[in-house]
């Protein structure tokens, strides 16, 4: 059965062993409840009931912002954007930086307080995105791959337009193909860049960087034949790849040592990135200031000086010819 491209579940012993070898091992998310249109999942889809805590720097949170935007759910689901700088205590709230906002629920200083208000003895990581129920004061879900599927189908009543209501990013006839793509994009590309950047031995880095570029080559080949990863229809698979690619040349190439090739060196992937970026509403969810300052100021084990690089200059609005596949 497909994993849906979620973080792998490994035992504590295995994780410790792999980390001891210099590997980056991502922890699994902890909250996995469902919101459904009829409430059968335990939580009923309602306007102004749910709140998203996000970071504009984080590719996982970015997925949820894109789907929320494409489905026209901005008025139905509120958001709080955390500070781009992540201190030792984790994500924090501020209204002193562009697009950042204070916590409207608890007036918390740190995101960790949201977790502890829900589970006082919580022992996991304080990650974004967080889908929070303001009515019952609980965290519904903090797994982005599950959140985007809820936003895709369960809030259709609250979409602004009929086209947004009809938009389905995980259609029945493409589910198996989408799952298949997610199952290699997640470990080798989405998480692959982190496995490169946070590797602490040459062996761990080598083991991550080779399959990263092998699978970028695979994506390049697919996108030389079709507009999107599963054909000529935009799906969640494209969004999940895009949020890594839009960060690749600005932070992953230099900061995470993923410099074998830039995304701009891939003719079809680079066209694909511009195509997705220029899709109505998506550019509004992208913020390179948050992205570059978060990675380069927060990851002091990778960039001890915390100096933010000046470039590169990238024109995501440059013309592309991806629509040729739809003719």
Short mmCIF file of C-alpha atoms in Angstrom, two decimals:
data_model
loop_
_atom_site.label_atom_id
_atom_site.label_comp_id
_atom_site.label_asym_id
_atom_site.label_seq_id
_atom_site.Cartn_x
_atom_site.Cartn_y
_atom_site.Cartn_z
CA UNK A 1 0.00 0.00 0.00
CA UNK A 2 1.21 3.51 -0.80
CA UNK A 3 2.65 5.52 2.06
CA UNK A 4 1.30 8.68 0.48
CA UNK A 5 4.82 10.07 0.64
CA UNK A 6 4.74 10.54 4.43
CA UNK A 7 7.75 10.46 6.79
CA UNK A 8 8.87 6.89 7.29
CA UNK A 9 8.14 5.22 10.60
CA UNK A 10 11.29 3.82 12.12
CA UNK A 11 12.02 2.42 15.56
CA UNK A 12 13.85 4.53 18.11
CA UNK A 13 16.78 2.14 17.91
CA UNK A 14 17.01 2.33 14.12
CA UNK A 15 16.72 6.12 14.15
CA UNK A 16 19.51 6.39 16.72
CA UNK A 17 21.71 4.04 14.71
CA UNK A 18 21.18 5.98 11.48
CA UNK A 19 21.74 9.32 13.18
CA UNK A 20 24.89 7.87 14.67
CA UNK A 21 26.09 7.30 11.11
CA UNK A 22 25.49 10.94 10.25
CA UNK A 23 22.08 10.53 8.58
CA UNK A 24 19.18 12.93 8.93
CA UNK A 25 16.08 10.99 10.03
CA UNK A 26 12.81 12.92 9.98
CA UNK A 27 10.46 12.25 12.88
CA UNK A 28 6.91 11.12 12.10
CA UNK A 29 4.05 13.53 12.71
CA UNK A 30 1.79 12.96 15.72
CA UNK A 31 -1.74 14.21 14.92
CA UNK A 32 -3.79 12.46 12.24
CA UNK A 33 -7.50 13.15 12.78
CA UNK A 34 -9.81 13.84 9.85
CA UNK A 35 -12.12 16.69 9.00
CA UNK A 36 -14.99 15.59 6.78
CA UNK A 37 -17.87 17.41 5.15
CA UNK A 38 -20.43 15.41 7.15
CA UNK A 39 -18.44 15.13 10.37
CA UNK A 40 -17.98 11.36 10.11
CA UNK A 41 -14.24 11.69 10.74
CA UNK A 42 -14.87 13.26 14.14
CA UNK A 43 -14.52 16.84 12.95
CA UNK A 44 -17.06 18.53 10.69
CA UNK A 45 -15.98 20.99 8.01
CA UNK A 46 -17.24 24.43 9.03
CA UNK A 47 -16.32 27.96 8.03
CA UNK A 48 -14.22 29.91 10.55
CA UNK A 49 -13.76 26.89 12.82
CA UNK A 50 -10.28 25.78 11.77
CA UNK A 51 -6.99 27.62 11.85
CA UNK A 52 -3.69 26.89 10.10
CA UNK A 53 -0.38 27.66 11.76
CA UNK A 54 2.21 27.90 8.98
CA UNK A 55 5.66 29.07 8.06
CA UNK A 56 6.19 30.69 4.66
CA UNK A 57 9.68 29.18 4.69
CA UNK A 58 8.58 25.58 5.23
CA UNK A 59 7.85 23.50 2.11
CA UNK A 60 5.44 21.23 4.02
CA UNK A 61 3.37 24.17 5.27
CA UNK A 62 3.59 25.73 1.82
CA UNK A 63 1.63 22.78 0.39
CA UNK A 64 -1.33 23.63 2.60
CA UNK A 65 -1.25 27.32 1.68
CA UNK A 66 -1.27 26.49 -2.02
CA UNK A 67 -4.24 24.11 -1.77
CA UNK A 68 -6.11 26.56 0.47
CA UNK A 69 -5.54 29.25 -2.16
CA UNK A 70 -6.45 27.09 -5.17
CA UNK A 71 -9.66 25.96 -3.46
CA UNK A 72 -10.61 29.51 -2.47
CA UNK A 73 -10.74 28.77 1.25
CA UNK A 74 -8.98 31.89 2.55
CA UNK A 75 -12.16 33.22 4.15
CA UNK A 76 -13.15 29.85 5.61
CA UNK A 77 -9.80 28.81 7.18
CA UNK A 78 -7.72 31.45 8.96
CA UNK A 79 -3.92 31.37 9.20
CA UNK A 80 -1.08 32.52 11.41
CA UNK A 81 2.40 32.90 9.93
CA UNK A 82 5.29 32.29 12.32
CA UNK A 83 8.58 34.18 12.42
CA UNK A 84 11.00 33.05 9.73
CA UNK A 85 13.72 32.71 12.38
CA UNK A 86 13.48 29.47 14.33
CA UNK A 87 15.33 29.76 17.64
CA UNK A 88 16.38 26.92 19.92
CA UNK A 89 12.87 26.96 21.42
CA UNK A 90 11.34 26.41 17.98
CA UNK A 91 8.97 28.50 15.86
CA UNK A 92 7.82 31.72 17.52
CA UNK A 93 5.16 34.34 16.86
CA UNK A 94 5.78 38.01 16.07
CA UNK A 95 4.10 40.93 14.35
CA UNK A 96 7.37 42.77 13.83
CA UNK A 97 8.33 41.12 10.53
CA UNK A 98 6.62 41.17 7.12
CA UNK A 99 3.60 38.83 6.87
CA UNK A 100 4.20 37.43 10.38
CA UNK A 101 1.38 37.58 12.91
CA UNK A 102 0.84 36.94 16.60
CA UNK A 103 -1.07 33.91 17.82
CA UNK A 104 -4.80 34.76 17.89
CA UNK A 105 -5.87 31.73 19.94
CA UNK A 106 -3.69 31.73 23.09
CA UNK A 107 -1.47 34.75 22.45
CA UNK A 108 1.34 32.21 22.69
CA UNK A 109 4.97 33.22 22.23
CA UNK A 110 6.08 29.89 20.77
CA UNK A 111 4.34 27.27 18.66
CA UNK A 112 5.32 24.70 21.28
CA UNK A 113 2.75 26.30 23.60
CA UNK A 114 -0.02 25.34 21.17
CA UNK A 115 1.13 21.72 21.36
CA UNK A 116 1.39 21.75 25.15
CA UNK A 117 -2.02 23.39 25.57
CA UNK A 118 -3.48 20.41 23.70
CA UNK A 119 -1.24 17.66 25.13
CA UNK A 120 0.49 18.80 28.35
CA UNK A 121 2.99 15.93 28.26
CA UNK A 122 3.65 16.15 24.50
CA UNK A 123 7.10 14.84 23.67
CA UNK A 124 7.31 15.22 19.89
CA UNK A 125 8.53 17.98 17.59
CA UNK A 126 6.71 21.32 17.26
CA UNK A 127 6.25 21.35 13.51
CA UNK A 128 4.21 23.30 10.98
CA UNK A 129 1.69 23.07 9.48
CA UNK A 130 -0.76 22.69 12.34
CA UNK A 131 -4.47 22.42 11.57
CA UNK A 132 -6.17 23.59 14.77
CA UNK A 133 -9.83 23.41 15.81
CA UNK A 134 -10.73 26.71 17.48
CA UNK A 135 -14.06 25.28 18.65
CA UNK A 136 -12.72 22.36 20.71
CA UNK A 137 -9.19 23.75 21.18
CA UNK A 138 -7.39 20.70 19.82
CA UNK A 139 -4.86 19.99 17.09
CA UNK A 140 -6.67 18.04 14.39
CA UNK A 141 -3.70 17.22 12.18
CA UNK A 142 -0.08 18.21 11.64
CA UNK A 143 0.69 16.00 8.63
CA UNK A 144 0.70 18.15 5.50
CA UNK A 145 -0.02 15.28 3.10
CA UNK A 146 -3.26 14.58 4.99
CA UNK A 147 -4.23 18.23 5.46
CA UNK A 148 -4.08 19.00 1.74
CA UNK A 149 -6.44 16.12 0.97
CA UNK A 150 -8.96 17.44 3.48
CA UNK A 151 -8.76 20.90 1.95
CA UNK A 152 -9.10 19.37 -1.50
CA UNK A 153 -12.47 17.67 -0.92
CA UNK A 154 -14.08 18.32 2.47
CA UNK A 155 -14.53 22.11 2.37
CA UNK A 156 -16.14 22.41 -1.07
CA UNK A 157 -19.21 24.06 0.45
CA UNK A 158 -17.04 27.03 1.34
CA UNK A 159 -15.14 27.50 -1.95
CA UNK A 160 -15.60 30.94 -3.47
CA UNK A 161 -16.36 29.82 -7.03
CA UNK A 162 -17.79 26.82 -8.84
CA UNK A 163 -14.45 26.22 -10.57
CA UNK A 164 -12.71 26.05 -7.20
CA UNK A 165 -15.36 23.66 -5.93
CA UNK A 166 -14.88 21.40 -8.97
CA UNK A 167 -11.08 21.46 -8.74
CA UNK A 168 -9.87 18.04 -7.60
CA UNK A 169 -6.15 17.64 -7.02
CA UNK A 170 -6.49 13.94 -6.19
CA UNK A 171 -9.00 12.64 -8.75
CA UNK A 172 -10.09 9.02 -8.65
CA UNK A 173 -8.71 8.11 -12.07
CA UNK A 174 -5.22 9.41 -11.18
CA UNK A 175 -4.91 8.27 -7.56
CA UNK A 176 -2.61 5.33 -8.25
CA UNK A 177 -0.33 7.43 -10.47
CA UNK A 178 -0.23 10.27 -7.93
CA UNK A 179 0.61 7.86 -5.11
CA UNK A 180 3.34 6.29 -7.21
CA UNK A 181 4.93 9.69 -7.89
CA UNK A 182 4.61 10.79 -4.26
CA UNK A 183 6.34 7.59 -3.14
CA UNK A 184 9.59 8.58 -4.86
CA UNK A 185 9.34 12.36 -4.79
CA UNK A 186 9.00 12.45 -1.00
CA UNK A 187 12.01 10.33 0.10
CA UNK A 188 14.41 11.24 -2.68
CA UNK A 189 13.56 14.90 -3.43
CA UNK A 190 11.33 16.53 -0.77
CA UNK A 191 13.20 14.90 2.10
CA UNK A 192 16.28 14.19 0.01
CA UNK A 193 17.48 17.79 0.13
CA UNK A 194 17.30 17.68 3.94
CA UNK A 195 19.18 14.38 4.03
CA UNK A 196 21.92 16.13 2.07
CA UNK A 197 21.91 19.37 4.04
CA UNK A 198 21.79 17.86 7.51
CA UNK A 199 24.15 14.95 6.87
CA UNK A 200 27.06 15.02 9.30
CA UNK A 201 29.32 12.51 7.54
CA UNK A 202 30.55 12.31 3.98
CA UNK A 203 29.07 8.82 3.66
CA UNK A 204 25.59 9.99 4.69
CA UNK A 205 25.77 12.93 2.28
CA UNK A 206 26.93 10.72 -0.58
CA UNK A 207 24.08 8.28 0.09
CA UNK A 208 21.53 11.09 -0.15
CA UNK A 209 22.83 13.31 -2.92
CA UNK A 210 23.15 10.65 -5.62
CA UNK A 211 19.49 9.50 -5.52
CA UNK A 212 18.35 13.14 -5.24
CA UNK A 213 19.75 13.96 -8.67
CA UNK A 214 18.79 10.59 -10.13
CA UNK A 215 15.17 11.37 -9.27
CA UNK A 216 15.39 14.95 -10.51
CA UNK A 217 16.56 13.40 -13.79
CA UNK A 218 13.52 11.11 -13.61
CA UNK A 219 11.22 14.12 -13.14
CA UNK A 220 12.93 15.89 -16.04
CA UNK A 221 12.23 12.92 -18.30
CA UNK A 222 8.55 12.76 -17.31
CA UNK A 223 8.12 16.50 -17.79
CA UNK A 224 9.65 16.31 -21.24
CA UNK A 225 6.55 14.38 -22.30
CA UNK A 226 3.66 15.81 -20.25
CA UNK A 227 2.83 19.17 -18.74
CA UNK A 228 2.49 17.76 -15.22
CA UNK A 229 3.81 14.71 -13.40
CA UNK A 230 0.78 12.47 -13.99
CA UNK A 231 -0.39 13.85 -17.33
CA UNK A 232 -1.85 17.16 -18.44
CA UNK A 233 -3.87 17.83 -15.28
CA UNK A 234 -2.52 19.65 -12.22
CA UNK A 235 -2.55 17.38 -9.16
CA UNK A 236 -1.25 17.30 -5.60
CA UNK A 237 1.86 15.50 -6.88
CA UNK A 238 2.85 18.65 -8.76
CA UNK A 239 2.27 20.88 -5.75
CA UNK A 240 4.28 18.59 -3.48
CA UNK A 241 7.24 18.66 -5.88
CA UNK A 242 6.91 22.39 -6.57
CA UNK A 243 7.38 23.47 -2.96
CA UNK A 244 10.82 21.85 -2.96
CA UNK A 245 11.78 23.07 -6.41
CA UNK A 246 10.88 26.72 -5.76
CA UNK A 247 13.38 26.67 -2.87
CA UNK A 248 16.06 24.66 -4.64
CA UNK A 249 18.21 27.26 -6.36
CA UNK A 250 17.83 29.89 -3.63
CA UNK A 251 18.71 27.70 -0.62
CA UNK A 252 19.25 24.02 -1.34
CA UNK A 253 21.97 24.45 -3.99
CA UNK A 254 24.30 26.35 -1.67
CA UNK A 255 23.00 25.94 1.87
CA UNK A 256 22.30 22.19 1.58
CA UNK A 257 25.16 21.39 -0.84
CA UNK A 258 22.75 20.23 -3.58
CA UNK A 259 24.92 21.87 -6.23
CA UNK A 260 25.42 19.16 -8.83
CA UNK A 261 22.86 20.97 -10.97
CA UNK A 262 20.49 23.87 -10.48
CA UNK A 263 16.80 23.65 -11.30
CA UNK A 264 17.47 26.31 -13.95
CA UNK A 265 19.78 23.77 -15.63
CA UNK A 266 16.85 21.41 -16.24
CA UNK A 267 14.93 22.66 -19.26
CA UNK A 268 11.64 20.93 -18.49
CA UNK A 269 11.70 21.12 -14.69
CA UNK A 270 12.53 24.83 -14.85
CA UNK A 271 9.63 25.40 -17.23
CA UNK A 272 7.39 23.36 -14.91
CA UNK A 273 8.36 25.51 -11.90
CA UNK A 274 7.49 28.71 -13.76
CA UNK A 275 4.24 27.18 -14.98
CA UNK A 276 3.13 26.27 -11.43
CA UNK A 277 4.35 29.59 -10.01
CA UNK A 278 2.34 31.51 -12.59
CA UNK A 279 -0.86 29.54 -11.90
CA UNK A 280 -3.42 31.97 -10.48
CA UNK A 281 -2.83 32.58 -6.78
CA UNK A 282 0.27 30.45 -6.27
CA UNK A 283 2.84 33.25 -6.49
CA UNK A 284 1.06 34.91 -3.54
CA UNK A 285 1.96 31.90 -1.37
CA UNK A 286 5.69 32.09 -2.19
CA UNK A 287 8.03 34.31 -0.19
CA UNK A 288 11.74 34.09 -0.87
CA UNK A 289 12.60 36.51 1.94
CA UNK A 290 11.11 34.13 4.49
CA UNK A 291 12.67 31.15 2.75
CA UNK A 292 16.21 32.46 2.49
CA UNK A 293 16.32 34.13 5.91
CA UNK A 294 14.85 31.11 7.68
CA UNK A 295 17.26 28.54 6.30
CA UNK A 296 20.40 30.63 6.43
CA UNK A 297 19.78 32.35 9.79
CA UNK A 298 18.22 29.41 11.65
CA UNK A 299 20.45 26.50 10.60
CA UNK A 300 23.61 27.58 12.40
CA UNK A 301 25.01 24.04 12.34
CA UNK A 302 25.08 24.42 8.54
CA UNK A 303 25.75 28.16 8.30
CA UNK A 304 27.44 29.20 11.59
CA UNK A 305 27.73 32.88 10.66
CA UNK A 306 24.03 33.21 9.89
CA UNK A 307 24.84 35.41 6.89
CA UNK A 308 22.09 35.45 4.26
CA UNK A 309 23.37 35.20 0.68
CA UNK A 310 22.43 37.96 -1.74
CA UNK A 311 21.34 35.76 -4.63
CA UNK A 312 20.62 34.20 -6.96
CA UNK A 313 18.39 36.44 -9.05
CA UNK A 314 15.61 34.25 -10.45
CA UNK A 315 12.70 35.34 -12.64
CA UNK A 316 9.85 32.95 -11.83
CA UNK A 317 7.60 35.03 -14.08
CA UNK A 318 9.68 34.44 -17.21
CA UNK A 319 7.65 32.96 -20.10
CA UNK A 320 7.35 29.19 -20.36
CA UNK A 321 5.93 26.94 -23.07
CA UNK A 322 4.38 24.26 -20.88
CA UNK A 323 0.90 24.85 -22.28
CA UNK A 324 2.09 23.26 -25.52
CA UNK A 325 1.19 19.90 -23.95
CA UNK A 326 -2.43 20.95 -23.55
CA UNK A 327 -2.96 21.81 -27.21
#
